[in-house]
PDB file of C-alpha atoms in Angstrom:
ATOM      1  CA  MET U   1       0.000   0.000   0.000  1.00 42.00           C
ATOM      2  CA  LYS U   2       2.814   2.381   0.902  1.00 41.00           C
ATOM      3  CA  THR U   3       4.509   1.542  -2.357  1.00 43.00           C
ATOM      4  CA  PHE U   4       1.315   2.342  -4.278  1.00 42.00           C
ATOM      5  CA  ILE U   5       0.938   5.662  -2.505  1.00 40.00           C
ATOM      6  CA  ILE U   6       4.560   6.603  -3.200  1.00 41.00           C
ATOM      7  CA  VAL U   7       4.172   5.752  -6.911  1.00 39.00           C
ATOM      8  CA  LEU U   8       0.935   7.735  -7.083  1.00 42.00           C
ATOM      9  CA  ILE U   9       2.595  10.777  -5.489  1.00 41.00           C
ATOM     10  CA  VAL U  10       5.498  10.600  -7.942  1.00 39.00           C
ATOM     11  CA  ILE U  11       3.084  10.427 -10.876  1.00 42.00           C
ATOM     12  CA  LEU U  12       1.048  13.370  -9.590  1.00 42.00           C
ATOM     13  CA  LEU U  13       4.185  15.441  -9.011  1.00 43.00           C
ATOM     14  CA  GLY U  14       5.412  14.659 -12.520  1.00 46.00           C
ATOM     15  CA  VAL U  15       2.093  15.625 -14.109  1.00 39.00           C
ATOM     16  CA  GLY U  16       1.972  18.807 -12.057  1.00 44.00           C
ATOM     17  CA  ALA U  17       5.484  19.768 -13.084  1.00 42.00           C
ATOM     18  CA  TYR U  18       4.596  19.210 -16.738  1.00 41.00           C
ATOM     19  CA  LEU U  19       1.479  21.339 -16.472  1.00 39.00           C
ATOM     20  CA  ILE U  20       3.305  24.111 -14.648  1.00 38.00           C
ATOM     21  CA  PHE U  21       6.482  24.393 -16.698  1.00 39.00           C
ATOM     22  CA  SER U  22       5.649  23.290 -20.258  1.00 41.00           C
ATOM     23  CA  PRO U  23       2.906  25.859 -20.981  1.00 36.00           C
ATOM     24  CA  ALA U  24       5.105  28.593 -19.593  1.00 35.00           C
ATOM     25  CA  GLU U  25       7.896  27.634 -21.981  1.00 33.00           C
ATOM     26  CA  GLU U  26       5.482  27.432 -24.889  1.00 32.00           C
ATOM     27  CA  GLY U  27       4.080  30.782 -23.863  1.00 33.00           C
ATOM     28  CA  VAL U  28       7.566  32.298 -23.997  1.00 31.00           C
ATOM     29  CA  ASP U  29       8.136  30.853 -27.444  1.00 32.00           C
ATOM     30  CA  ARG U  30       4.808  32.078 -28.728  1.00 29.00           C
ATOM     31  CA  GLY U  31       5.358  35.425 -27.094  1.00 32.00           C
ATOM     32  CA  SER U  32       8.735  35.793 -28.832  1.00 32.00           C
ATOM     33  CA  GLU U  33       7.177  34.861 -32.153  1.00 32.00           C
ATOM     34  CA  ASN U  34       4.396  37.389 -31.604  1.00 33.00           C
ATOM     35  CA  VAL U  35       6.856  40.178 -30.840  1.00 31.00           C
ATOM     36  CA  THR U  36       8.841  39.475 -33.978  1.00 33.00           C
ATOM     37  CA  THR U  37       5.754  39.266 -36.163  1.00 32.00           C
ATOM     38  CA  GLU U  38       4.216  42.418 -34.753  1.00 33.00           C
ATOM     39  CA  GLY U  39       7.533  44.212 -35.189  1.00 36.00           C
ATOM     40  CA  ASP U  40       7.723  43.184 -38.832  1.00 37.00           C
ATOM     41  CA  GLU U  41       4.149  44.289 -39.402  1.00 34.00           C
ATOM     42  CA  THR U  42       4.862  47.644 -37.768  1.00 33.00           C
ATOM     43  CA  SER U  43       7.942  48.068 -39.947  1.00 34.00           C
ATOM     44  CA  ASN U  44       5.964  47.232 -43.080  1.00 36.00           C
ATOM     45  CA  LEU U  45       3.167  49.590 -42.111  1.00 32.00           C
ATOM     46  CA  SER U  46       5.714  52.341 -41.576  1.00 35.00           C
ATOM     47  CA  ALA U  47       7.336  51.751 -44.960  1.00 39.00           C
ATOM     48  CA  ASN U  48       3.979  51.599 -46.710  1.00 42.00           C
ATOM     49  CA  GLY U  49       2.930  54.747 -44.916  1.00 43.00           C
ATOM     50  CA  GLU U  50       5.948  56.607 -46.279  1.00 43.00           C
ATOM     51  CA  GLU U  51       5.212  55.329 -49.787  1.00 41.00           C
ATOM     52  CA  ASP U  52       1.553  56.326 -49.484  1.00 45.00           C
ATOM     53  CA  GLU U  53       2.542  59.786 -48.255  1.00 46.00           C
ATOM     54  CA  ALA U  54       4.908  60.264 -51.202  1.00 45.00           C
ATOM     55  CA  GLU U  55       2.181  59.109 -53.594  1.00 47.00           C
ATOM     56  CA  GLN U  56      -0.329  61.503 -52.046  1.00 51.00           C
ATOM     57  CA  LYS U  57       2.113  64.372 -52.512  1.00 59.00           C
ATOM     58  CA  GLY U  58       2.322  63.456 -56.189  1.00 94.00           C
ATOM     59  CA  GLU U  59       6.098  63.688 -56.290  1.00 95.00           C
ATOM     60  CA  THR U  60       8.764  61.319 -57.604  1.00 97.00           C
ATOM     61  CA  VAL U  61      12.495  61.844 -57.194  1.00 98.00           C
ATOM     62  CA  ILE U  62      13.739  60.557 -60.543  1.00 98.00           C
ATOM     63  CA  GLY U  63      17.448  61.050 -59.866  1.00 98.00           C
ATOM     64  CA  GLN U  64      20.142  63.348 -58.536  1.00 98.00           C
ATOM     65  CA  SER U  65      22.372  65.910 -60.189  1.00 98.00           C
ATOM     66  CA  VAL U  66      26.171  65.818 -60.200  1.00 98.00           C
ATOM     67  CA  ASP U  67      26.144  67.856 -56.978  1.00 98.00           C
ATOM     68  CA  GLY U  68      23.560  65.561 -55.397  1.00 98.00           C
ATOM     69  CA  HIS U  69      20.437  67.711 -55.778  1.00 98.00           C
ATOM     70  CA  ASP U  70      17.148  65.858 -56.273  1.00 98.00           C
ATOM     71  CA  ILE U  71      15.509  65.982 -59.683  1.00 98.00           C
ATOM     72  CA  VAL U  72      11.787  65.871 -58.957  1.00 98.00           C
ATOM     73  CA  ALA U  73       8.807  64.984 -61.130  1.00 98.00           C
ATOM     74  CA  TYR U  74       5.387  66.273 -60.007  1.00 98.00           C
ATOM     75  CA  HIS U  75       2.220  64.423 -61.002  1.00 98.00           C
ATOM     76  CA  TYR U  76      -1.340  65.658 -61.540  1.00 98.00           C
ATOM     77  CA  GLY U  77      -4.357  63.585 -62.516  1.00 97.00           C
ATOM     78  CA  GLN U  78      -5.001  59.859 -62.259  1.00 94.00           C
ATOM     79  CA  GLY U  79      -5.224  58.732 -65.875  1.00 97.00           C
ATOM     80  CA  ASP U  80      -3.093  56.184 -67.713  1.00 97.00           C
ATOM     81  CA  THR U  81      -2.158  58.529 -70.583  1.00 98.00           C
ATOM     82  CA  GLU U  82       0.885  60.440 -69.383  1.00 98.00           C
ATOM     83  CA  ILE U  83       1.913  63.801 -70.840  1.00 98.00           C
ATOM     84  CA  LEU U  84       5.370  64.953 -69.722  1.00 98.00           C
ATOM     85  CA  PHE U  85       6.485  68.606 -69.513  1.00 99.00           C
ATOM     86  CA  VAL U  86      10.143  69.457 -68.859  1.00 98.00           C
ATOM     87  CA  GLY U  87      11.803  72.761 -67.993  1.00 98.00           C
ATOM     88  CA  GLY U  88      15.221  73.866 -66.859  1.00 98.00           C
ATOM     89  CA  ILE U  89      17.436  71.588 -68.952  1.00 98.00           C
ATOM     90  CA  HIS U  90      19.698  74.620 -69.348  1.00 98.00           C
ATOM     91  CA  GLY U  91      19.462  75.588 -65.712  1.00 98.00           C
ATOM     92  CA  GLY U  92      20.117  79.200 -64.822  1.00 98.00           C
ATOM     93  CA  TYR U  93      20.842  80.215 -68.402  1.00 98.00           C
ATOM     94  CA  ALA U  94      17.211  79.552 -69.317  1.00 98.00           C
ATOM     95  CA  TRP U  95      15.647  80.102 -65.893  1.00 98.00           C
ATOM     96  CA  ASN U  96      12.390  81.290 -67.462  1.00 98.00           C
ATOM     97  CA  THR U  97      11.717  77.745 -68.710  1.00 98.00           C
ATOM     98  CA  SER U  98      11.603  76.559 -65.098  1.00 98.00           C
ATOM     99  CA  LEU U  99       9.257  79.405 -64.203  1.00 98.00           C
ATOM    100  CA  VAL U 100       6.853  78.357 -66.965  1.00 98.00           C
ATOM    101  CA  ALA U 101       6.900  74.832 -65.528  1.00 98.00           C
ATOM    102  CA  PHE U 102       6.244  76.179 -62.012  1.00 98.00           C
ATOM    103  CA  GLU U 103       3.354  78.241 -63.390  1.00 98.00           C
ATOM    104  CA  LEU U 104       1.901  75.083 -64.918  1.00 98.00           C
ATOM    105  CA  MET U 105       2.190  73.290 -61.583  1.00 98.00           C
ATOM    106  CA  ASP U 106       0.379  76.122 -59.782  1.00 98.00           C
ATOM    107  CA  TYR U 107      -2.305  76.166 -62.457  1.00 98.00           C
ATOM    108  CA  LEU U 108      -2.937  72.415 -62.163  1.00 98.00           C
ATOM    109  CA  LYS U 109      -3.015  72.573 -58.362  1.00 96.00           C
ATOM    110  CA  ARG U 110      -5.652  75.300 -58.521  1.00 96.00           C
ATOM    111  CA  ASP U 111      -7.859  73.527 -61.033  1.00 94.00           C
ATOM    112  CA  GLN U 112      -7.323  69.862 -61.861  1.00 90.00           C
ATOM    113  CA  THR U 113     -10.613  69.796 -63.787  1.00 95.00           C
ATOM    114  CA  VAL U 114      -8.593  70.892 -66.826  1.00 97.00           C
ATOM    115  CA  ILE U 115      -6.957  67.448 -66.792  1.00 98.00           C
ATOM    116  CA  PRO U 116      -9.041  64.831 -68.641  1.00 98.00           C
ATOM    117  CA  GLU U 117      -9.940  61.753 -66.601  1.00 97.00           C
ATOM    118  CA  ASN U 118      -7.722  59.513 -68.713  1.00 98.00           C
ATOM    119  CA  VAL U 119      -4.656  61.808 -68.489  1.00 98.00           C
ATOM    120  CA  ARG U 120      -1.844  62.184 -65.984  1.00 98.00           C
ATOM    121  CA  VAL U 121       0.330  65.284 -66.315  1.00 98.00           C
ATOM    122  CA  THR U 122       3.919  65.051 -65.117  1.00 98.00           C
ATOM    123  CA  VAL U 123       6.075  68.157 -64.757  1.00 98.00           C
ATOM    124  CA  VAL U 124       9.856  68.193 -64.255  1.00 98.00           C
ATOM    125  CA  PRO U 125      10.499  71.912 -63.665  1.00 98.00           C
ATOM    126  CA  VAL U 126      14.262  71.755 -63.094  1.00 98.00           C
ATOM    127  CA  LEU U 127      16.168  69.073 -64.982  1.00 98.00           C
ATOM    128  CA  ASN U 128      19.489  70.843 -64.347  1.00 98.00           C
ATOM    129  CA  PRO U 129      19.411  71.925 -60.687  1.00 98.00           C
ATOM    130  CA  ASP U 130      23.179  72.520 -60.524  1.00 98.00           C
ATOM    131  CA  GLY U 131      22.975  74.977 -63.425  1.00 98.00           C
ATOM    132  CA  LEU U 132      20.033  76.757 -61.823  1.00 98.00           C
ATOM    133  CA  GLU U 133      21.869  77.048 -58.527  1.00 98.00           C
ATOM    134  CA  GLU U 134      24.891  78.487 -60.325  1.00 97.00           C
ATOM    135  CA  VAL U 135      22.834  81.536 -61.304  1.00 97.00           C
ATOM    136  CA  MET U 136      19.940  81.737 -58.861  1.00 97.00           C
ATOM    137  CA  GLY U 137      21.561  80.345 -55.719  1.00 97.00           C
ATOM    138  CA  THR U 138      18.701  77.860 -55.355  1.00 97.00           C
ATOM    139  CA  THR U 139      17.507  74.637 -56.922  1.00 97.00           C
ATOM    140  CA  GLY U 140      13.857  75.353 -56.091  1.00 96.00           C
ATOM    141  CA  ARG U 141      11.240  78.055 -56.466  1.00 96.00           C
ATOM    142  CA  PHE U 142      12.187  81.638 -57.211  1.00 97.00           C
ATOM    143  CA  THR U 143      10.488  84.652 -58.793  1.00 97.00           C
ATOM    144  CA  GLN U 144      10.961  86.429 -62.074  1.00 97.00           C
ATOM    145  CA  ALA U 145      11.767  89.619 -60.161  1.00 97.00           C
ATOM    146  CA  GLU U 146      14.542  87.828 -58.276  1.00 97.00           C
ATOM    147  CA  ALA U 147      16.028  86.526 -61.523  1.00 97.00           C
ATOM    148  CA  LEU U 148      15.868  89.875 -63.292  1.00 96.00           C
ATOM    149  CA  GLY U 149      17.390  91.609 -60.289  1.00 95.00           C
ATOM    150  CA  LEU U 150      20.572  89.540 -60.330  1.00 92.00           C
ATOM    151  CA  LYS U 151      22.185  91.255 -63.345  1.00 88.00           C
ATOM    152  CA  VAL U 152      24.724  88.461 -63.763  1.00 92.00           C
ATOM    153  CA  ASN U 153      26.124  86.555 -66.718  1.00 93.00           C
ATOM    154  CA  THR U 154      23.970  83.433 -66.916  1.00 96.00           C
ATOM    155  CA  THR U 155      26.071  81.476 -69.430  1.00 97.00           C
ATOM    156  CA  ALA U 156      27.752  79.249 -66.820  1.00 96.00           C
ATOM    157  CA  GLY U 157      24.305  78.161 -65.633  1.00 98.00           C
ATOM    158  CA  ARG U 158      23.619  76.490 -68.975  1.00 98.00           C
ATOM    159  CA  PHE U 159      25.801  73.515 -68.018  1.00 98.00           C
ATOM    160  CA  ASN U 160      25.726  70.981 -65.198  1.00 98.00           C
ATOM    161  CA  ALA U 161      28.400  70.781 -62.497  1.00 98.00           C
ATOM    162  CA  ASN U 162      30.596  68.721 -64.841  1.00 98.00           C
ATOM    163  CA  GLY U 163      30.465  71.502 -67.427  1.00 98.00           C
ATOM    164  CA  VAL U 164      28.354  69.390 -69.791  1.00 98.00           C
ATOM    165  CA  ASP U 165      25.530  70.808 -71.907  1.00 98.00           C
ATOM    166  CA  LEU U 166      22.795  68.320 -71.044  1.00 98.00           C
ATOM    167  CA  ASN U 167      20.987  68.950 -74.318  1.00 98.00           C
ATOM    168  CA  ARG U 168      24.038  67.560 -76.128  1.00 98.00           C
ATOM    169  CA  ASN U 169      24.205  64.397 -74.004  1.00 98.00           C
ATOM    170  CA  PHE U 170      21.347  62.315 -75.445  1.00 98.00           C
ATOM    171  CA  ASP U 171      21.604  59.396 -77.832  1.00 98.00           C
ATOM    172  CA  CYS U 172      20.774  61.001 -81.156  1.00 97.00           C
ATOM    173  CA  GLN U 173      23.686  61.868 -83.449  1.00 97.00           C
ATOM    174  CA  TRP U 174      25.721  62.346 -80.272  1.00 98.00           C
ATOM    175  CA  GLN U 175      29.207  63.859 -80.384  1.00 98.00           C
ATOM    176  CA  SER U 176      31.598  64.461 -77.522  1.00 98.00           C
ATOM    177  CA  THR U 177      31.881  68.082 -78.634  1.00 98.00           C
ATOM    178  CA  GLY U 178      28.608  69.696 -79.598  1.00 97.00           C
ATOM    179  CA  THR U 179      27.735  73.144 -80.858  1.00 96.00           C
ATOM    180  CA  TRP U 180      25.841  75.996 -79.257  1.00 95.00           C
ATOM    181  CA  ARG U 181      25.431  78.792 -81.772  1.00 92.00           C
ATOM    182  CA  ASN U 182      29.049  79.059 -82.997  1.00 91.00           C
ATOM    183  CA  THR U 183      30.590  77.850 -79.728  1.00 95.00           C
ATOM    184  CA  PRO U 184      31.856  74.315 -79.013  1.00 97.00           C
ATOM    185  CA  VAL U 185      30.297  72.762 -75.890  1.00 98.00           C
ATOM    186  CA  ASP U 186      30.964  69.577 -73.957  1.00 98.00           C
ATOM    187  CA  GLY U 187      28.574  66.760 -74.891  1.00 98.00           C
ATOM    188  CA  GLY U 188      29.866  64.415 -72.188  1.00 98.00           C
ATOM    189  CA  ASP U 189      31.993  61.280 -72.410  1.00 98.00           C
ATOM    190  CA  GLU U 190      29.203  59.291 -74.033  1.00 98.00           C
ATOM    191  CA  PRO U 191      25.416  59.485 -74.437  1.00 98.00           C
ATOM    192  CA  PHE U 192      23.758  59.664 -71.013  1.00 98.00           C
ATOM    193  CA  SER U 193      27.099  60.016 -69.237  1.00 98.00           C
ATOM    194  CA  GLU U 194      25.508  62.646 -66.978  1.00 98.00           C
ATOM    195  CA  PRO U 195      23.211  61.716 -64.068  1.00 98.00           C
ATOM    196  CA  GLU U 196      20.621  64.314 -65.104  1.00 98.00           C
ATOM    197  CA  SER U 197      20.149  62.971 -68.641  1.00 98.00           C
ATOM    198  CA  GLN U 198      20.262  59.431 -67.266  1.00 98.00           C
ATOM    199  CA  ALA U 199      17.485  60.303 -64.807  1.00 98.00           C
ATOM    200  CA  ILE U 200      15.077  61.537 -67.472  1.00 98.00           C
ATOM    201  CA  LYS U 201      15.999  58.633 -69.744  1.00 98.00           C
ATOM    202  CA  ASN U 202      15.175  56.127 -67.004  1.00 98.00           C
ATOM    203  CA  TYR U 203      11.899  57.867 -66.242  1.00 98.00           C
ATOM    204  CA  VAL U 204      10.827  57.946 -69.891  1.00 98.00           C
ATOM    205  CA  THR U 205      11.842  54.328 -70.443  1.00 98.00           C
ATOM    206  CA  ALA U 206       9.910  53.174 -67.396  1.00 98.00           C
ATOM    207  CA  ASN U 207       6.758  55.238 -67.956  1.00 98.00           C
ATOM    208  CA  GLN U 208       6.529  55.637 -71.749  1.00 98.00           C
ATOM    209  CA  PRO U 209       4.724  59.006 -71.857  1.00 98.00           C
ATOM    210  CA  LYS U 210       2.296  59.581 -74.702  1.00 98.00           C
ATOM    211  CA  ALA U 211       3.902  62.929 -75.559  1.00 98.00           C
ATOM    212  CA  VAL U 212       6.693  65.160 -74.236  1.00 98.00           C
ATOM    213  CA  ILE U 213       6.917  68.957 -74.311  1.00 98.00           C
ATOM    214  CA  VAL U 214      10.280  70.539 -73.433  1.00 98.00           C
ATOM    215  CA  TRP U 215      10.698  74.275 -72.852  1.00 98.00           C
ATOM    216  CA  TYR U 216      13.818  76.124 -74.012  1.00 98.00           C
ATOM    217  CA  SER U 217      14.743  79.747 -74.699  1.00 95.00           C
ATOM    218  CA  ALA U 218      14.993  81.723 -76.797  1.00 93.00           C
ATOM    219  CA  ALA U 219      13.787  81.736 -80.405  1.00 92.00           C
ATOM    220  CA  GLY U 220      10.012  82.022 -80.181  1.00 96.00           C
ATOM    221  CA  GLY U 221       8.676  78.921 -81.871  1.00 97.00           C
ATOM    222  CA  VAL U 222       7.565  75.310 -81.638  1.00 98.00           C
ATOM    223  CA  PHE U 223       9.901  72.755 -83.214  1.00 97.00           C
ATOM    224  CA  ALA U 224       9.197  69.150 -84.164  1.00 97.00           C
ATOM    225  CA  SER U 225      11.663  66.338 -83.412  1.00 97.00           C
ATOM    226  CA  ALA U 226      13.337  63.690 -85.533  1.00 96.00           C
ATOM    227  CA  CYS U 227      16.475  61.536 -85.428  1.00 96.00           C
ATOM    228  CA  ASP U 228      17.652  60.017 -88.702  1.00 89.00           C
ATOM    229  CA  ASN U 229      14.019  59.419 -89.582  1.00 86.00           C
ATOM    230  CA  ASP U 230      10.954  61.304 -90.694  1.00 92.00           C
ATOM    231  CA  VAL U 231       8.996  63.367 -88.207  1.00 96.00           C
ATOM    232  CA  LEU U 232       6.374  61.180 -86.545  1.00 97.00           C
ATOM    233  CA  ALA U 233       2.839  61.944 -87.706  1.00 97.00           C
ATOM    234  CA  GLU U 234       1.723  62.531 -84.119  1.00 98.00           C
ATOM    235  CA  THR U 235       4.669  64.887 -83.568  1.00 98.00           C
ATOM    236  CA  ASN U 236       3.530  66.995 -86.521  1.00 97.00           C
ATOM    237  CA  ILE U 237       0.035  67.159 -85.059  1.00 98.00           C
ATOM    238  CA  LEU U 238       1.435  68.108 -81.656  1.00 98.00           C
ATOM    239  CA  THR U 239       3.720  70.789 -83.125  1.00 98.00           C
ATOM    240  CA  ASN U 240       0.992  72.529 -85.068  1.00 98.00           C
ATOM    241  CA  LEU U 241      -1.576  72.129 -82.303  1.00 98.00           C
ATOM    242  CA  TYR U 242       0.594  73.774 -79.638  1.00 98.00           C
ATOM    243  CA  ALA U 243       1.894  76.462 -81.984  1.00 98.00           C
ATOM    244  CA  LYS U 244      -1.570  77.491 -83.162  1.00 98.00           C
ATOM    245  CA  ALA U 245      -3.015  77.629 -79.641  1.00 98.00           C
ATOM    246  CA  ALA U 246      -0.028  79.519 -78.200  1.00 98.00           C
ATOM    247  CA  GLY U 247       0.502  81.858 -81.128  1.00 98.00           C
ATOM    248  CA  TYR U 248       4.035  80.668 -81.932  1.00 98.00           C
ATOM    249  CA  PRO U 249       5.290  79.806 -85.412  1.00 97.00           C
ATOM    250  CA  ALA U 250       5.680  76.078 -86.082  1.00 97.00           C
ATOM    251  CA  TYR U 251       8.814  74.499 -87.558  1.00 96.00           C
ATOM    252  CA  GLU U 252       9.515  70.976 -88.770  1.00 92.00           C
ATOM    253  CA  GLU U 253      13.071  71.141 -87.420  1.00 88.00           C
ATOM    254  CA  PHE U 254      15.558  73.322 -85.602  1.00 88.00           C
ATOM    255  CA  ASP U 255      18.085  74.218 -88.308  1.00 84.00           C
ATOM    256  CA  PHE U 256      19.658  77.461 -87.114  1.00 86.00           C
ATOM    257  CA  TYR U 257      22.847  75.474 -86.450  1.00 87.00           C
ATOM    258  CA  GLU U 258      23.823  71.819 -86.088  1.00 89.00           C
ATOM    259  CA  ILE U 259      22.419  70.110 -83.011  1.00 93.00           C
ATOM    260  CA  THR U 260      23.810  66.827 -81.688  1.00 97.00           C
ATOM    261  CA  GLY U 261      22.709  64.805 -78.664  1.00 98.00           C
ATOM    262  CA  ASP U 262      19.396  66.671 -78.397  1.00 97.00           C
ATOM    263  CA  MET U 263      16.766  65.473 -75.926  1.00 98.00           C
ATOM    264  CA  VAL U 264      13.617  65.755 -78.057  1.00 98.00           C
ATOM    265  CA  ASN U 265      15.379  64.189 -81.041  1.00 97.00           C
ATOM    266  CA  TRP U 266      16.337  61.231 -78.844  1.00 98.00           C
ATOM    267  CA  LEU U 267      12.665  60.946 -77.876  1.00 98.00           C
ATOM    268  CA  ALA U 268      11.811  60.806 -81.573  1.00 97.00           C
ATOM    269  CA  LYS U 269      14.334  57.991 -81.934  1.00 97.00           C
ATOM    270  CA  GLU U 270      12.373  56.191 -79.206  1.00 97.00           C
ATOM    271  CA  ASN U 271       9.150  56.779 -81.198  1.00 97.00           C
ATOM    272  CA  ILE U 272       7.755  59.149 -78.582  1.00 98.00           C
ATOM    273  CA  PRO U 273       6.143  62.328 -79.965  1.00 98.00           C
ATOM    274  CA  ALA U 274       8.098  65.292 -78.597  1.00 98.00           C
ATOM    275  CA  ILE U 275       8.349  69.004 -79.299  1.00 98.00           C
ATOM    276  CA  SER U 276      10.638  71.851 -78.291  1.00 98.00           C
ATOM    277  CA  VAL U 277       8.831  75.020 -77.248  1.00 98.00           C
ATOM    278  CA  LEU U 278      11.283  77.919 -77.396  1.00 98.00           C
ATOM    279  CA  LEU U 279      10.214  81.002 -75.477  1.00 98.00           C
ATOM    280  CA  SER U 280      10.709  84.330 -77.224  1.00 97.00           C
ATOM    281  CA  SER U 281      13.378  85.674 -74.858  1.00 97.00           C
ATOM    282  CA  HIS U 282      15.441  84.686 -71.842  1.00 96.00           C
ATOM    283  CA  GLU U 283      13.396  86.900 -69.498  1.00 96.00           C
ATOM    284  CA  ASP U 284       9.736  86.493 -70.423  1.00 96.00           C
ATOM    285  CA  ILE U 285       7.612  83.629 -69.128  1.00 97.00           C
ATOM    286  CA  GLU U 286       4.798  83.969 -71.695  1.00 98.00           C
ATOM    287  CA  TRP U 287       2.531  81.968 -69.438  1.00 98.00           C
ATOM    288  CA  SER U 288      -0.789  82.912 -71.030  1.00 98.00           C
ATOM    289  CA  LYS U 289       0.467  81.727 -74.421  1.00 98.00           C
ATOM    290  CA  ASN U 290       1.843  78.501 -73.055  1.00 98.00           C
ATOM    291  CA  ARG U 291      -1.246  77.862 -70.939  1.00 98.00           C
ATOM    292  CA  SER U 292      -3.258  77.903 -74.153  1.00 98.00           C
ATOM    293  CA  GLY U 293      -0.794  75.478 -75.715  1.00 98.00           C
ATOM    294  CA  VAL U 294      -0.990  73.144 -72.714  1.00 98.00           C
ATOM    295  CA  ILE U 295      -4.799  73.174 -72.677  1.00 98.00           C
ATOM    296  CA  ALA U 296      -4.885  72.339 -76.398  1.00 98.00           C
ATOM    297  CA  VAL U 297      -2.575  69.368 -75.800  1.00 98.00           C
ATOM    298  CA  LEU U 298      -4.625  68.055 -72.884  1.00 98.00           C
ATOM    299  CA  LYS U 299      -7.850  68.292 -74.884  1.00 98.00           C
ATOM    300  CA  HIS U 300      -6.159  66.485 -77.768  1.00 98.00           C
ATOM    301  CA  TYR U 301      -5.343  63.489 -75.597  1.00 98.00           C
ATOM    302  CA  ALA U 302      -8.721  63.324 -73.853  1.00 97.00           C
ATOM    303  CA  ARG U 303     -10.887  60.331 -74.714  1.00 91.00           C
TER     304      ARG U 303
END
């Protein structure tokens, strides 16, 4: 009998120990797993939150300049037909092209009803932030009055921090030494050798915009694009449409002097309709004219 009682006590003690200690250990394991999982979920939520916030702002950093300044694309509208507008490829030399782009951004923020439901407008106001900073002392917003008040030679602002003319660095009839008027300019070591031209190339390749409008100064006209091929039919339509609405003359090509490595001509090589809109001077913004041109383009691509 004593032996039976002793055996029974041992069994009960063993069962009790199992019930006391095993669940606690399992609880620790499960608790550790829960902490890790919840931490991962929190991390993911945080990352997604940052992405959502960036998307809500409608901004994409498409690259950095030689000096490390962000090149930013701003988006308006939710459609799947993207129209891309670019200013500031010649930085502080053509600062008015950035101001036109900023005016467009303000206009679209005030009234997005001008954007057709199927269209998304993307604006890159400063493709050459280093060149803009060279003249204006900033890579962001500034006023026409501030620019006119500087009274400085803006030529150095045409180039990026490597001294390259970005509009001679694209893959269309590229040469290491390009021409600007009657002056030789650096076209870079090879097509897209510069981070700024590489940034816009990557963006265009990834997003395949339906049409691209690039502002330059100064000749007062709208110029079609081509690269060792005929002008695309849609490019001709775009050229004449914008020119008529804005009151600029239309040209099939820019032939005042030889151009190599040009951005819009590279776009033509990629079969993307693209036009150069050259403002009439280096000081005027001509916003009302260009607003009419922009509206005509947006209506054209509405469906």
